[in-house]
Amino acid sequence: MQAEKHLTGTLVLSVFTAVLGFFQYGYSLGVINAPQKVIEAHYSRVLGIVPPDRHATGAAGEDGTVPIPADTSGDLAASPHVLTMYWSLSVSMFAVGGMVSSFTVGWIGDRLGRVKAMLVVNVLSITGNLLMGLAKFGPSHMLIIAGRAVTGLYCGLSSGLVPMYVSEVSPTALRGALGTLHQLAIVTGILISQVLGLDFLLGNDEMWPLLLGLSGVAALLQFFLLLLCPESPRYLYIKLGKVEEAKKSLKRLRGNCDPMKEIAEMEKEKQEAASEKKVSIRQLFTSSKYRQAVIVALMVQISQQFSGINAIFYYSTNIFERAGVDQPVYATIGVGVVNTVFTVISVFLVEKAGRRSLFLAGLMGMLISAMAMTVGLVLLSQFTWMSYVSMVAIFLFVIFFEVGPGPIPWFIVAELFSQGPRPAAIAVAGFCNWACNFIVGMCFQYIADLCGPYVFVIFAALLLVFFLFAYFKVPETKGKSFEEIAAVFRRKKFPAKAMIELEDLRGSEEA
């Protein structure tokens, strides 16, 4: 068992290099928020339109109106809506790019191999970041929208390739802990983008293009480090049939450990994959063999995006302002720090408590926090101290999110499927995650305006549905081989008996 948990330098390098893709994903998610007013003001100057009042940069006259630029023409009433449209596109095209490319993850991963595929797709990241970094030298709104879309294409591919590679190079005993690093890389990217986005650093009128394009540095670093990383031994053995190369890759990743146990496990998986043939996305949905696993894979992605975590970050600055915090932006960064710290803690918890237990605990904690948040917001006008209830609820919500619903969906999908259907399953799950991300980004503002503080009641109801689904349907995957997990789905039985059956299966194999 100790051998299985042995961390080698090559394994650490490989996992670190791979999750740089998720760092770029997190940075791209967070970087667009801090300089919003600065970029909108730049858009308004470039397009010759009047910015919305809340972002107006001109001095107000005696009647409270903002002076209209001399070169402005056309329907002025529509101008703010045009600016809002361009800004919405600047934000949402990232998710659109991710949705489009996520369906090609399985094809490019199998065609080029995991490492070569990550190398090639980095070209998209570098291109997208260059477009944004040079935005001031052309039509900035179009360059940013195009850059965000191309960066989204990269992140859609990377968010599928990285979990696939990390799950395949990790020993079974460390698969969960190393898989949690995906979320750690995301929240680290978000936190760094928040800090760099402060107006006295890069979030100002002079430096915002550099801020938007800075994750290209991580792309370059990943590109050169990938040249030092071994290919996935599972890919070499099962997909290409290169036994000796797979053994060499395993020895690099495991050090002096005997690779034969893992080779034997791969042989089982290869035989299983050969018997089930290659699985397309259509077969994934039409075959009853995979139906239960597909439903679980999609629901964990939906629960991550529809949990309300984006709403918490949206409301946090406003709540901190009401609580009397002088610089609410720093309090919001504080939330980002808590986000990062508890993601680190989850790295150690996931192999101790198990995926299912942490996922359930996280959902229930978020449900309680959402209800507390609702009470705090509704009663805020009557009791000023309720703002502190809301503040505590924000931090607890973030903590519980990072305990389970944040990190676990990124790697549990790769654990639920054997080699045959895994690429298609990861592609479908990735598309689902990106689609939900896009829906939340486009619709949340309207729902929040309609429901006000009661918006968290909607998330509480969704969290209750997700909790009940996870309790009855999501199996424990901790310490189990892909074959053992697949056996549970083949028998069409779920968690109430899953743990017993997995232990029985393992015991019969050892006997």
Short mmCIF file of C-alpha atoms in Angstrom, two decimals, residues 50-372:
data_model
loop_
_atom_site.label_atom_id
_atom_site.label_comp_id
_atom_site.label_asym_id
_atom_site.label_seq_id
_atom_site.Cartn_x
_atom_site.Cartn_y
_atom_site.Cartn_z
CA VAL A 50 -22.86 56.61 -24.10
CA PRO A 51 -22.01 54.20 -21.26
CA PRO A 52 -24.75 53.13 -18.83
CA ASP A 53 -25.19 55.57 -15.93
CA ARG A 54 -23.68 53.14 -13.45
CA HIS A 55 -20.43 53.16 -15.38
CA ALA A 56 -20.57 56.75 -16.66
CA THR A 57 -17.17 58.34 -16.82
CA GLY A 58 -18.19 61.91 -17.69
CA ALA A 59 -18.91 64.54 -15.07
CA ALA A 60 -22.57 65.01 -14.28
CA GLY A 61 -24.20 68.34 -15.04
CA GLU A 62 -26.35 70.39 -12.69
CA ASP A 63 -29.42 68.40 -13.70
CA GLY A 64 -27.64 65.16 -12.90
CA THR A 65 -27.21 64.07 -16.52
CA VAL A 66 -23.96 62.93 -18.10
CA PRO A 67 -22.66 65.07 -20.99
CA ILE A 68 -22.95 63.38 -24.39
CA PRO A 69 -19.74 63.15 -26.48
CA ALA A 70 -19.79 65.46 -29.46
CA ASP A 71 -19.21 62.66 -31.98
CA THR A 72 -22.05 60.50 -30.69
CA SER A 73 -24.87 59.90 -33.16
CA GLY A 74 -27.80 57.61 -33.71
CA ASP A 75 -30.31 56.34 -31.18
CA LEU A 76 -28.76 57.37 -27.87
CA ALA A 77 -31.35 55.46 -25.86
CA ALA A 78 -30.12 52.24 -27.42
CA SER A 79 -26.44 52.99 -26.83
CA PRO A 80 -26.24 51.57 -23.29
CA HIS A 81 -27.89 48.40 -24.55
CA VAL A 82 -25.28 48.09 -27.31
CA LEU A 83 -22.53 48.46 -24.73
CA THR A 84 -24.20 45.86 -22.49
CA MET A 85 -24.44 43.50 -25.47
CA TYR A 86 -20.73 43.81 -26.26
CA TRP A 87 -19.80 43.32 -22.61
CA SER A 88 -22.08 40.26 -22.29
CA LEU A 89 -20.45 38.79 -25.38
CA SER A 90 -17.00 39.52 -23.95
CA VAL A 91 -17.90 37.47 -20.89
CA SER A 92 -20.05 34.69 -22.36
CA MET A 93 -18.02 33.85 -25.49
CA PHE A 94 -15.57 32.09 -23.18
CA ALA A 95 -18.27 29.57 -22.24
CA VAL A 96 -19.43 29.29 -25.85
CA GLY A 97 -15.89 28.36 -26.90
CA GLY A 98 -15.75 25.77 -24.14
CA MET A 99 -19.05 24.21 -25.20
CA VAL A 100 -17.97 23.93 -28.84
CA SER A 101 -14.58 22.33 -28.18
CA SER A 102 -15.58 20.02 -25.33
CA PHE A 103 -17.17 17.55 -27.76
CA THR A 104 -13.83 16.99 -29.51
CA VAL A 105 -11.91 16.03 -26.34
CA GLY A 106 -12.28 12.28 -26.86
CA TRP A 107 -11.28 12.42 -30.53
CA ILE A 108 -8.15 14.56 -30.06
CA GLY A 109 -7.14 12.69 -26.88
CA ASP A 110 -7.25 9.34 -28.67
CA ARG A 111 -5.84 10.61 -31.95
CA LEU A 112 -2.78 12.42 -30.59
CA GLY A 113 -2.36 10.93 -27.13
CA ARG A 114 -2.88 12.80 -23.88
CA VAL A 115 0.44 14.70 -23.77
CA LYS A 116 0.63 15.62 -27.47
CA ALA A 117 -2.99 16.75 -27.37
CA MET A 118 -2.29 19.09 -24.43
CA LEU A 119 0.75 20.40 -26.31
CA VAL A 120 -1.22 21.16 -29.47
CA VAL A 121 -4.21 22.83 -27.79
CA ASN A 122 -1.86 25.25 -25.98
CA VAL A 123 -1.56 27.03 -29.33
CA LEU A 124 -5.19 28.09 -28.87
CA SER A 125 -4.45 29.52 -25.42
CA ILE A 126 -1.41 31.47 -26.63
CA THR A 127 -3.38 32.81 -29.63
CA GLY A 128 -6.37 33.86 -27.52
CA ASN A 129 -4.22 35.62 -24.94
CA LEU A 130 -2.29 37.46 -27.67
CA LEU A 131 -5.56 38.75 -29.14
CA MET A 132 -6.62 40.13 -25.75
CA GLY A 133 -3.17 41.46 -24.89
CA LEU A 134 -3.07 43.45 -28.14
CA ALA A 135 -6.67 44.67 -27.85
CA LYS A 136 -5.72 48.37 -27.70
CA PHE A 137 -4.04 48.15 -31.11
CA GLY A 138 -7.25 47.34 -32.99
CA PRO A 139 -11.04 47.18 -32.52
CA SER A 140 -10.74 46.26 -28.85
CA HIS A 141 -14.26 44.90 -28.43
CA MET A 142 -13.86 42.48 -31.34
CA LEU A 143 -10.35 41.41 -30.32
CA ILE A 144 -11.47 40.71 -26.74
CA ILE A 145 -14.56 38.77 -27.86
CA ALA A 146 -12.44 36.75 -30.31
CA GLY A 147 -9.71 36.22 -27.70
CA ARG A 148 -12.21 35.05 -25.09
CA ALA A 149 -13.77 32.65 -27.61
CA VAL A 150 -10.41 31.14 -28.64
CA THR A 151 -9.33 30.88 -24.97
CA GLY A 152 -12.66 29.16 -24.29
CA LEU A 153 -11.89 26.66 -27.07
CA TYR A 154 -8.62 25.88 -25.29
CA CYS A 155 -10.22 25.57 -21.85
CA GLY A 156 -12.99 23.31 -23.19
CA LEU A 157 -10.38 20.90 -24.53
CA SER A 158 -8.11 21.25 -21.51
CA SER A 159 -10.92 20.65 -18.99
CA GLY A 160 -11.40 17.22 -20.58
CA LEU A 161 -7.81 16.27 -21.39
CA VAL A 162 -6.37 17.19 -17.98
CA PRO A 163 -8.66 14.97 -15.82
CA MET A 164 -8.21 12.17 -18.36
CA TYR A 165 -4.42 12.36 -18.13
CA VAL A 166 -4.21 12.88 -14.36
CA SER A 167 -6.57 9.98 -13.61
CA GLU A 168 -4.57 7.69 -15.89
CA VAL A 169 -1.10 8.51 -14.50
CA SER A 170 -2.15 8.53 -10.82
CA PRO A 171 -1.90 5.47 -8.58
CA THR A 172 -5.30 4.26 -7.37
CA ALA A 173 -4.53 5.27 -3.77
CA LEU A 174 -3.73 8.87 -4.80
CA ARG A 175 -6.22 9.31 -7.62
CA GLY A 176 -8.68 11.33 -5.54
CA ALA A 177 -6.12 13.59 -3.89
CA LEU A 178 -4.37 14.35 -7.18
CA GLY A 179 -7.73 14.79 -8.91
CA THR A 180 -8.66 17.47 -6.37
CA LEU A 181 -5.73 19.55 -7.62
CA HIS A 182 -7.88 20.47 -10.64
CA GLN A 183 -10.11 22.60 -8.41
CA LEU A 184 -7.11 23.96 -6.48
CA ALA A 185 -5.63 25.19 -9.77
CA ILE A 186 -8.95 26.83 -10.71
CA VAL A 187 -9.38 28.73 -7.42
CA THR A 188 -5.70 29.73 -7.45
CA GLY A 189 -6.18 31.16 -10.94
CA ILE A 190 -9.31 33.02 -9.82
CA LEU A 191 -7.55 34.42 -6.72
CA ILE A 192 -4.49 35.60 -8.66
CA SER A 193 -6.72 37.26 -11.27
CA GLN A 194 -8.64 39.05 -8.47
CA VAL A 195 -5.43 40.33 -6.89
CA LEU A 196 -3.84 41.41 -10.17
CA GLY A 197 -7.14 43.06 -11.13
CA LEU A 198 -6.85 45.66 -8.34
CA ASP A 199 -6.75 49.12 -9.88
CA PHE A 200 -3.29 49.96 -8.54
CA LEU A 201 -1.84 46.80 -10.13
CA LEU A 202 -3.17 45.82 -13.57
CA GLY A 203 -6.89 46.66 -13.35
CA ASN A 204 -6.52 50.18 -14.69
CA ASP A 205 -6.93 51.95 -18.03
CA GLU A 206 -3.28 51.50 -19.01
CA MET A 207 -2.65 47.87 -18.00
CA TRP A 208 -5.92 45.97 -18.51
CA PRO A 209 -4.85 44.36 -21.84
CA LEU A 210 -1.84 42.85 -20.06
CA LEU A 211 -4.15 41.64 -17.27
CA LEU A 212 -6.44 39.86 -19.78
CA GLY A 213 -3.58 38.23 -21.70
CA LEU A 214 -1.35 37.25 -18.79
CA SER A 215 -2.44 33.60 -18.60
CA GLY A 216 -0.53 33.15 -21.87
CA VAL A 217 2.57 32.95 -19.64
CA ALA A 218 1.10 29.84 -17.97
CA ALA A 219 0.36 28.42 -21.44
CA LEU A 220 3.99 28.87 -22.49
CA LEU A 221 5.21 27.30 -19.24
CA GLN A 222 2.90 24.33 -19.71
CA PHE A 223 3.99 23.90 -23.32
CA PHE A 224 7.68 23.50 -22.42
CA LEU A 225 7.06 21.38 -19.29
CA LEU A 226 4.88 18.95 -21.26
CA LEU A 227 7.97 18.05 -23.29
CA LEU A 228 9.35 16.47 -20.09
CA CYS A 229 6.20 14.52 -19.16
CA PRO A 230 5.65 10.82 -19.95
CA GLU A 231 2.64 9.71 -21.96
CA SER A 232 -0.22 8.03 -20.08
CA PRO A 233 0.72 4.35 -19.58
CA ARG A 234 -2.97 3.44 -19.86
CA TYR A 235 -3.18 5.10 -23.25
CA LEU A 236 0.03 3.40 -24.44
CA TYR A 237 -1.04 -0.06 -23.25
CA ILE A 238 -4.79 -0.09 -23.92
CA LYS A 239 -5.15 2.18 -26.96
CA LEU A 240 -1.84 1.57 -28.77
CA GLY A 241 -0.85 -1.88 -27.44
CA LYS A 242 2.70 -0.70 -26.73
CA VAL A 243 3.48 -2.86 -23.70
CA GLU A 244 7.16 -1.98 -23.28
CA GLU A 245 6.55 1.73 -23.65
CA ALA A 246 3.75 1.50 -21.09
CA LYS A 247 6.12 -0.24 -18.64
CA LYS A 248 8.78 2.44 -19.17
CA SER A 249 6.21 5.17 -18.57
CA LEU A 250 5.03 3.43 -15.40
CA LYS A 251 8.59 3.10 -14.11
CA ARG A 252 9.17 6.81 -14.67
CA LEU A 253 5.95 7.64 -12.83
CA ARG A 254 6.27 5.10 -9.99
CA GLY A 255 10.03 4.93 -9.46
CA ASN A 256 11.31 1.52 -8.31
CA CYS A 257 7.82 0.06 -7.75
CA ASP A 258 6.89 -3.13 -9.58
CA PRO A 259 4.63 -2.11 -12.49
CA MET A 260 3.16 -5.58 -13.04
CA LYS A 261 0.16 -5.11 -10.73
CA GLU A 262 -0.98 -2.05 -12.70
CA ILE A 263 -0.14 -3.77 -15.99
CA ALA A 264 -2.42 -6.65 -14.94
CA GLU A 265 -5.19 -4.17 -14.13
CA MET A 266 -4.71 -2.51 -17.52
CA GLU A 267 -4.88 -5.88 -19.24
CA LYS A 268 -8.26 -6.50 -17.59
CA GLU A 269 -9.44 -3.09 -18.70
CA LYS A 270 -8.10 -3.68 -22.22
CA GLN A 271 -9.99 -6.95 -22.51
CA GLU A 272 -13.13 -5.24 -21.24
CA ALA A 273 -12.66 -2.37 -23.72
CA ALA A 274 -12.08 -4.85 -26.56
CA SER A 275 -15.26 -6.71 -25.72
CA GLU A 276 -17.35 -3.52 -25.64
CA LYS A 277 -15.70 -1.94 -28.71
CA LYS A 278 -15.28 1.79 -29.17
CA VAL A 279 -18.08 3.80 -27.60
CA SER A 280 -19.43 6.86 -29.39
CA ILE A 281 -21.35 9.67 -27.73
CA ARG A 282 -24.55 8.36 -29.32
CA GLN A 283 -23.92 4.84 -27.96
CA LEU A 284 -23.21 6.33 -24.55
CA PHE A 285 -26.80 7.57 -24.40
CA THR A 286 -28.56 4.74 -26.22
CA SER A 287 -26.90 1.78 -24.45
CA SER A 288 -28.53 0.74 -21.18
CA LYS A 289 -25.10 -0.46 -20.06
CA TYR A 290 -23.88 3.11 -19.54
CA ARG A 291 -27.15 4.89 -18.78
CA GLN A 292 -26.84 5.00 -15.00
CA ALA A 293 -23.21 6.12 -15.07
CA VAL A 294 -24.02 8.83 -17.65
CA ILE A 295 -26.86 10.18 -15.51
CA VAL A 296 -24.55 10.36 -12.49
CA ALA A 297 -21.80 12.03 -14.54
CA LEU A 298 -24.18 14.70 -15.87
CA MET A 299 -25.86 15.37 -12.52
CA VAL A 300 -22.59 16.00 -10.66
CA GLN A 301 -21.68 18.57 -13.32
CA ILE A 302 -25.09 20.24 -13.11
CA SER A 303 -24.93 20.32 -9.31
CA GLN A 304 -21.56 22.07 -9.45
CA GLN A 305 -22.73 24.88 -11.73
CA PHE A 306 -26.31 25.25 -10.42
CA SER A 307 -25.31 25.14 -6.76
CA GLY A 308 -25.32 28.93 -6.54
CA ILE A 309 -21.59 29.48 -6.07
CA ASN A 310 -21.58 32.13 -8.82
CA ALA A 311 -24.47 33.89 -7.10
CA ILE A 312 -22.50 33.99 -3.85
CA PHE A 313 -19.59 35.72 -5.54
CA TYR A 314 -22.03 38.09 -7.25
CA TYR A 315 -23.68 39.13 -3.98
CA SER A 316 -20.57 39.11 -1.79
CA THR A 317 -19.30 42.62 -2.59
CA ASN A 318 -22.78 44.11 -2.12
CA ILE A 319 -23.24 42.37 1.23
CA PHE A 320 -19.81 43.46 2.44
CA GLU A 321 -20.70 47.04 1.50
CA ARG A 322 -23.92 46.88 3.54
CA ALA A 323 -21.98 45.47 6.48
CA GLY A 324 -19.89 48.63 6.54
CA VAL A 325 -16.66 47.22 5.11
CA ASP A 326 -14.66 50.17 3.81
CA GLN A 327 -13.00 48.25 0.97
CA PRO A 328 -15.42 45.45 -0.01
CA VAL A 329 -13.17 44.38 -2.90
CA TYR A 330 -10.59 43.20 -0.35
CA ALA A 331 -13.28 41.27 1.54
CA THR A 332 -14.22 39.58 -1.73
CA ILE A 333 -10.56 38.67 -2.22
CA GLY A 334 -10.74 37.29 1.33
CA VAL A 335 -13.48 34.96 0.13
CA GLY A 336 -11.12 33.90 -2.65
CA VAL A 337 -8.41 33.15 -0.08
CA VAL A 338 -10.84 31.00 1.96
CA ASN A 339 -11.81 29.33 -1.31
CA THR A 340 -8.18 28.40 -1.96
CA VAL A 341 -7.36 27.30 1.61
CA PHE A 342 -10.26 24.88 1.84
CA THR A 343 -9.51 23.47 -1.59
CA VAL A 344 -6.07 22.56 -0.20
CA ILE A 345 -7.77 20.94 2.81
CA SER A 346 -10.06 18.95 0.50
CA VAL A 347 -6.95 17.43 -1.15
CA PHE A 348 -6.28 15.62 2.13
CA LEU A 349 -9.92 14.93 2.98
CA VAL A 350 -10.94 13.28 -0.28
CA GLU A 351 -8.90 10.10 0.31
CA LYS A 352 -9.81 9.95 3.99
CA ALA A 353 -13.57 10.48 3.88
CA GLY A 354 -14.29 9.37 0.30
CA ARG A 355 -15.87 11.16 -2.65
CA ARG A 356 -19.51 10.40 -1.95
CA SER A 357 -19.37 11.39 1.74
CA LEU A 358 -17.70 14.72 0.99
CA PHE A 359 -20.05 15.42 -1.91
CA LEU A 360 -23.09 14.85 0.33
CA ALA A 361 -21.62 16.88 3.21
CA GLY A 362 -20.80 19.75 0.87
CA LEU A 363 -24.29 19.86 -0.65
CA MET A 364 -26.01 19.80 2.74
CA GLY A 365 -23.70 22.50 4.13
CA MET A 366 -24.39 24.68 1.08
CA LEU A 367 -28.14 24.11 1.50
CA ILE A 368 -28.07 25.32 5.12
CA SER A 369 -25.83 28.26 4.18
CA ALA A 370 -28.19 29.26 1.34
CA MET A 371 -31.13 29.35 3.76
CA ALA A 372 -29.10 31.44 6.21
#
